[in-house]
PDB file of C-alpha atoms in Angstrom:
ATOM      1  CA  MET A   9     -22.545   1.427 -16.819  1.00 93.00           C
ATOM      2  CA  THR A  10     -19.573  -0.409 -18.315  1.00 97.00           C
ATOM      3  CA  ALA A  11     -15.958  -0.114 -17.282  1.00 96.00           C
ATOM      4  CA  GLU A  12     -15.283   1.675 -20.560  1.00 97.00           C
ATOM      5  CA  GLU A  13     -17.976   4.253 -19.798  1.00 98.00           C
ATOM      6  CA  ARG A  14     -16.577   4.780 -16.294  1.00 98.00           C
ATOM      7  CA  ARG A  15     -13.062   5.271 -17.673  1.00 98.00           C
ATOM      8  CA  LEU A  16     -14.389   7.755 -20.247  1.00 98.00           C
ATOM      9  CA  GLN A  17     -16.009   9.687 -17.384  1.00 98.00           C
ATOM     10  CA  ILE A  18     -12.628   9.801 -15.640  1.00 98.00           C
ATOM     11  CA  LYS A  19     -10.984  11.032 -18.847  1.00 98.00           C
ATOM     12  CA  ALA A  20     -13.606  13.793 -19.189  1.00 98.00           C
ATOM     13  CA  LYS A  21     -13.181  14.818 -15.537  1.00 98.00           C
ATOM     14  CA  CYS A  22      -9.406  15.051 -16.034  1.00 97.00           C
ATOM     15  CA  ALA A  23      -9.962  17.336 -19.023  1.00 97.00           C
ATOM     16  CA  GLU A  24     -12.521  19.412 -17.113  1.00 97.00           C
ATOM     17  CA  PHE A  25     -10.417  20.019 -13.993  1.00 95.00           C
ATOM     18  CA  GLY A  26      -6.838  19.575 -15.174  1.00 90.00           C
ATOM     19  CA  GLY A  27      -4.102  20.140 -12.653  1.00 88.00           C
ATOM     20  CA  GLY A  28      -1.432  17.960 -11.165  1.00 91.00           C
ATOM     21  CA  TYR A  29      -3.577  15.066 -10.048  1.00 94.00           C
ATOM     22  CA  ALA A  30      -5.465  14.833 -13.331  1.00 96.00           C
ATOM     23  CA  GLN A  31      -2.099  14.760 -15.098  1.00 96.00           C
ATOM     24  CA  LEU A  32      -1.172  11.690 -13.042  1.00 95.00           C
ATOM     25  CA  VAL A  33      -4.506   9.935 -13.533  1.00 97.00           C
ATOM     26  CA  GLU A  34      -5.210  10.551 -17.205  1.00 97.00           C
ATOM     27  CA  PRO A  35      -2.334   8.675 -18.893  1.00 97.00           C
ATOM     28  CA  ILE A  36      -2.757   5.614 -16.675  1.00 96.00           C
ATOM     29  CA  ASN A  37      -6.516   5.685 -17.169  1.00 97.00           C
ATOM     30  CA  ASP A  38      -5.923   5.888 -20.945  1.00 98.00           C
ATOM     31  CA  MET A  39      -3.649   2.815 -20.831  1.00 97.00           C
ATOM     32  CA  LEU A  40      -6.232   0.884 -18.840  1.00 97.00           C
ATOM     33  CA  LEU A  41      -9.002   2.059 -21.171  1.00 97.00           C
ATOM     34  CA  ALA A  42      -7.039   0.689 -24.128  1.00 97.00           C
ATOM     35  CA  LEU A  43      -6.764  -2.658 -22.314  1.00 96.00           C
ATOM     36  CA  ASP A  44     -10.484  -2.692 -21.472  1.00 95.00           C
ATOM     37  CA  ALA A  45      -9.488  -3.000 -17.818  1.00 97.00           C
ATOM     38  CA  ASP A  46     -12.277  -3.268 -15.297  1.00 97.00           C
ATOM     39  CA  ILE A  47     -13.031  -0.591 -12.715  1.00 97.00           C
ATOM     40  CA  SER A  48     -15.894  -0.738 -10.237  1.00 97.00           C
ATOM     41  CA  GLN A  49     -18.428   2.033  -9.958  1.00 98.00           C
ATOM     42  CA  GLU A  50     -17.272   2.702  -6.397  1.00 98.00           C
ATOM     43  CA  THR A  51     -13.648   3.087  -7.463  1.00 98.00           C
ATOM     44  CA  ALA A  52     -14.557   5.251 -10.447  1.00 98.00           C
ATOM     45  CA  ASP A  53     -16.678   7.469  -8.196  1.00 98.00           C
ATOM     46  CA  GLN A  54     -13.735   7.887  -5.805  1.00 97.00           C
ATOM     47  CA  VAL A  55     -11.330   8.761  -8.634  1.00 98.00           C
ATOM     48  CA  LEU A  56     -13.822  11.303 -10.022  1.00 98.00           C
ATOM     49  CA  LEU A  57     -14.276  12.873  -6.601  1.00 97.00           C
ATOM     50  CA  ASN A  58     -10.534  12.973  -5.951  1.00 97.00           C
ATOM     51  CA  ILE A  59      -9.842  14.737  -9.253  1.00 98.00           C
ATOM     52  CA  GLU A  60     -12.366  17.423  -8.394  1.00 97.00           C
ATOM     53  CA  LEU A  61     -11.416  17.857  -4.724  1.00 97.00           C
ATOM     54  CA  TYR A  62      -7.705  18.009  -5.487  1.00 97.00           C
ATOM     55  CA  ALA A  63      -8.239  20.621  -8.226  1.00 96.00           C
ATOM     56  CA  LYS A  64     -10.264  22.724  -5.784  1.00 96.00           C
ATOM     57  CA  GLY A  65      -7.539  22.459  -3.132  1.00 95.00           C
ATOM     58  CA  GLU A  66      -9.810  20.484  -0.825  1.00 96.00           C
ATOM     59  CA  LYS A  67      -7.810  17.252  -0.692  1.00 95.00           C
ATOM     60  CA  TYR A  68      -4.120  16.421  -0.375  1.00 92.00           C
ATOM     61  CA  LEU A  69      -2.509  14.287  -3.052  1.00 93.00           C
ATOM     62  CA  PRO A  70      -1.419  11.539  -0.626  1.00 93.00           C
ATOM     63  CA  ASP A  71      -5.000  11.142   0.584  1.00 94.00           C
ATOM     64  CA  CYS A  72      -6.158  10.682  -3.015  1.00 96.00           C
ATOM     65  CA  HIS A  73      -3.594   7.907  -3.458  1.00 96.00           C
ATOM     66  CA  LEU A  74      -4.661   6.184  -0.228  1.00 96.00           C
ATOM     67  CA  ASP A  75      -8.348   6.261  -1.179  1.00 96.00           C
ATOM     68  CA  GLU A  76      -7.597   4.747  -4.540  1.00 96.00           C
ATOM     69  CA  SER A  77      -5.248   2.141  -3.096  1.00 97.00           C
ATOM     70  CA  ASN A  78      -8.025   0.987  -0.779  1.00 97.00           C
ATOM     71  CA  HIS A  79     -10.545   0.800  -3.605  1.00 97.00           C
ATOM     72  CA  PHE A  80      -8.191  -0.980  -6.011  1.00 97.00           C
ATOM     73  CA  LEU A  81      -7.325  -3.499  -3.285  1.00 97.00           C
ATOM     74  CA  ASP A  82     -11.012  -4.274  -2.761  1.00 97.00           C
ATOM     75  CA  ASP A  83     -11.585  -4.531  -6.518  1.00 97.00           C
ATOM     76  CA  GLY A  84      -8.552  -6.789  -6.933  1.00 97.00           C
ATOM     77  CA  ILE A  85      -9.691  -9.148  -4.203  1.00 96.00           C
ATOM     78  CA  LYS A  86     -13.171  -9.353  -5.746  1.00 96.00           C
ATOM     79  CA  ALA A  87     -11.655 -10.062  -9.169  1.00 97.00           C
ATOM     80  CA  LEU A  88      -9.434 -12.803  -7.727  1.00 95.00           C
ATOM     81  CA  LYS A  89     -12.414 -14.439  -6.052  1.00 94.00           C
ATOM     82  CA  ALA A  90     -14.310 -14.256  -9.346  1.00 95.00           C
ATOM     83  CA  GLY A  91     -11.411 -15.893 -11.197  1.00 95.00           C
ATOM     84  CA  ASP A  92     -10.738 -12.775 -13.300  1.00 97.00           C
ATOM     85  CA  LEU A  93      -6.982 -13.008 -12.935  1.00 97.00           C
ATOM     86  CA  GLY A  94      -5.968 -10.392 -15.509  1.00 97.00           C
ATOM     87  CA  ASN A  95      -8.122  -7.663 -13.985  1.00 97.00           C
ATOM     88  CA  ALA A  96      -7.151  -8.827 -10.497  1.00 97.00           C
ATOM     89  CA  ALA A  97      -3.479  -8.377 -11.363  1.00 97.00           C
ATOM     90  CA  LEU A  98      -4.112  -4.893 -12.757  1.00 97.00           C
ATOM     91  CA  GLN A  99      -6.185  -3.864  -9.725  1.00 97.00           C
ATOM     92  CA  LEU A 100      -3.636  -5.170  -7.234  1.00 97.00           C
ATOM     93  CA  PHE A 101      -0.799  -3.512  -9.128  1.00 96.00           C
ATOM     94  CA  GLY A 102      -2.801  -0.264  -8.950  1.00 96.00           C
ATOM     95  CA  ALA A 103      -3.373  -0.757  -5.232  1.00 97.00           C
ATOM     96  CA  GLY A 104       0.349  -1.191  -4.626  1.00 96.00           C
ATOM     97  CA  LEU A 105       1.348   1.684  -6.873  1.00 95.00           C
ATOM     98  CA  ASN A 106      -1.108   4.033  -5.176  1.00 96.00           C
ATOM     99  CA  PHE A 107      -0.079   2.869  -1.708  1.00 95.00           C
ATOM    100  CA  ALA A 108       3.598   3.448  -2.488  1.00 94.00           C
ATOM    101  CA  SER A 109       2.757   6.922  -3.799  1.00 93.00           C
ATOM    102  CA  PHE A 110       0.726   7.622  -0.663  1.00 94.00           C
ATOM    103  CA  ALA A 111       3.499   6.480   1.672  1.00 92.00           C
ATOM    104  CA  ALA A 112       6.211   8.423  -0.158  1.00 90.00           C
ATOM    105  CA  LYS A 113       4.240  11.659  -0.429  1.00 87.00           C
ATOM    106  CA  ALA A 114       2.440  11.592   2.927  1.00 84.00           C
ATOM    107  CA  ASN A 115       5.724  11.424   4.794  1.00 78.00           C
ATOM    108  CA  GLY A 116       6.398  15.068   3.970  1.00 70.00           C
ATOM    109  CA  VAL A 117       2.848  16.219   4.763  1.00 71.00           C
ATOM    110  CA  LYS A 118       1.849  14.340   7.918  1.00 75.00           C
ATOM    111  CA  THR A 119       3.030  11.598  10.223  1.00 79.00           C
ATOM    112  CA  VAL A 120       2.186   8.254   8.702  1.00 82.00           C
ATOM    113  CA  GLU A 121       2.909   4.758   9.953  1.00 85.00           C
ATOM    114  CA  ALA A 122       2.978   3.043   6.560  1.00 86.00           C
ATOM    115  CA  HIS A 123       4.434  -0.288   7.669  1.00 88.00           C
ATOM    116  CA  PRO A 124       1.439  -1.366   9.808  1.00 91.00           C
ATOM    117  CA  MET A 125      -0.881  -0.255   7.005  1.00 90.00           C
ATOM    118  CA  LEU A 126       1.130  -2.301   4.501  1.00 89.00           C
ATOM    119  CA  ALA A 127       1.158  -5.317   6.830  1.00 92.00           C
ATOM    120  CA  GLU A 128      -2.647  -5.178   7.014  1.00 93.00           C
ATOM    121  CA  ARG A 129      -2.868  -5.166   3.210  1.00 91.00           C
ATOM    122  CA  PHE A 130      -0.519  -8.157   3.003  1.00 92.00           C
ATOM    123  CA  LYS A 131      -2.649  -9.962   5.570  1.00 93.00           C
ATOM    124  CA  ARG A 132      -5.835  -9.333   3.576  1.00 91.00           C
ATOM    125  CA  LEU A 133      -4.214 -10.745   0.449  1.00 90.00           C
ATOM    126  CA  LYS A 134      -2.806 -13.772   2.239  1.00 89.00           C
ATOM    127  CA  GLU A 135      -6.235 -14.617   3.722  1.00 90.00           C
ATOM    128  CA  ILE A 136      -7.993 -14.746   0.355  1.00 86.00           C
ATOM    129  CA  GLU A 137      -9.819 -17.992  -0.191  1.00 75.00           C
ATOM    130  CA  ASP A 138     -11.881 -19.285  -3.068  1.00 59.00           C
TER     131      ASP A 138
END
């Protein structure tokens, strides 16, 4: 399956379930679709699952953001190692955006120690080698 096909699946899932999380995901997904931005199957699967679980009330919004931050970080590191700098930049931007959303929103829902989590992400990025 291509990245375009995965992004179209995400778009369809947003339309199917609607709700607050889908309203956050869909416009960004549309922008990335227009850019032909890469997305791994694993990340797409997580986004699809998060849209559904959030709409059913089975997952908190901050947890959706954290899942996606983790996946985008992994995808970004893989893209960097593969020399795909444009997609790496998009993935890492997505990882940071989702992590910031997680940290800001989780603070009101549960106790979160975001700084050590952020430090670990910085460390992973700093340790990237060819």
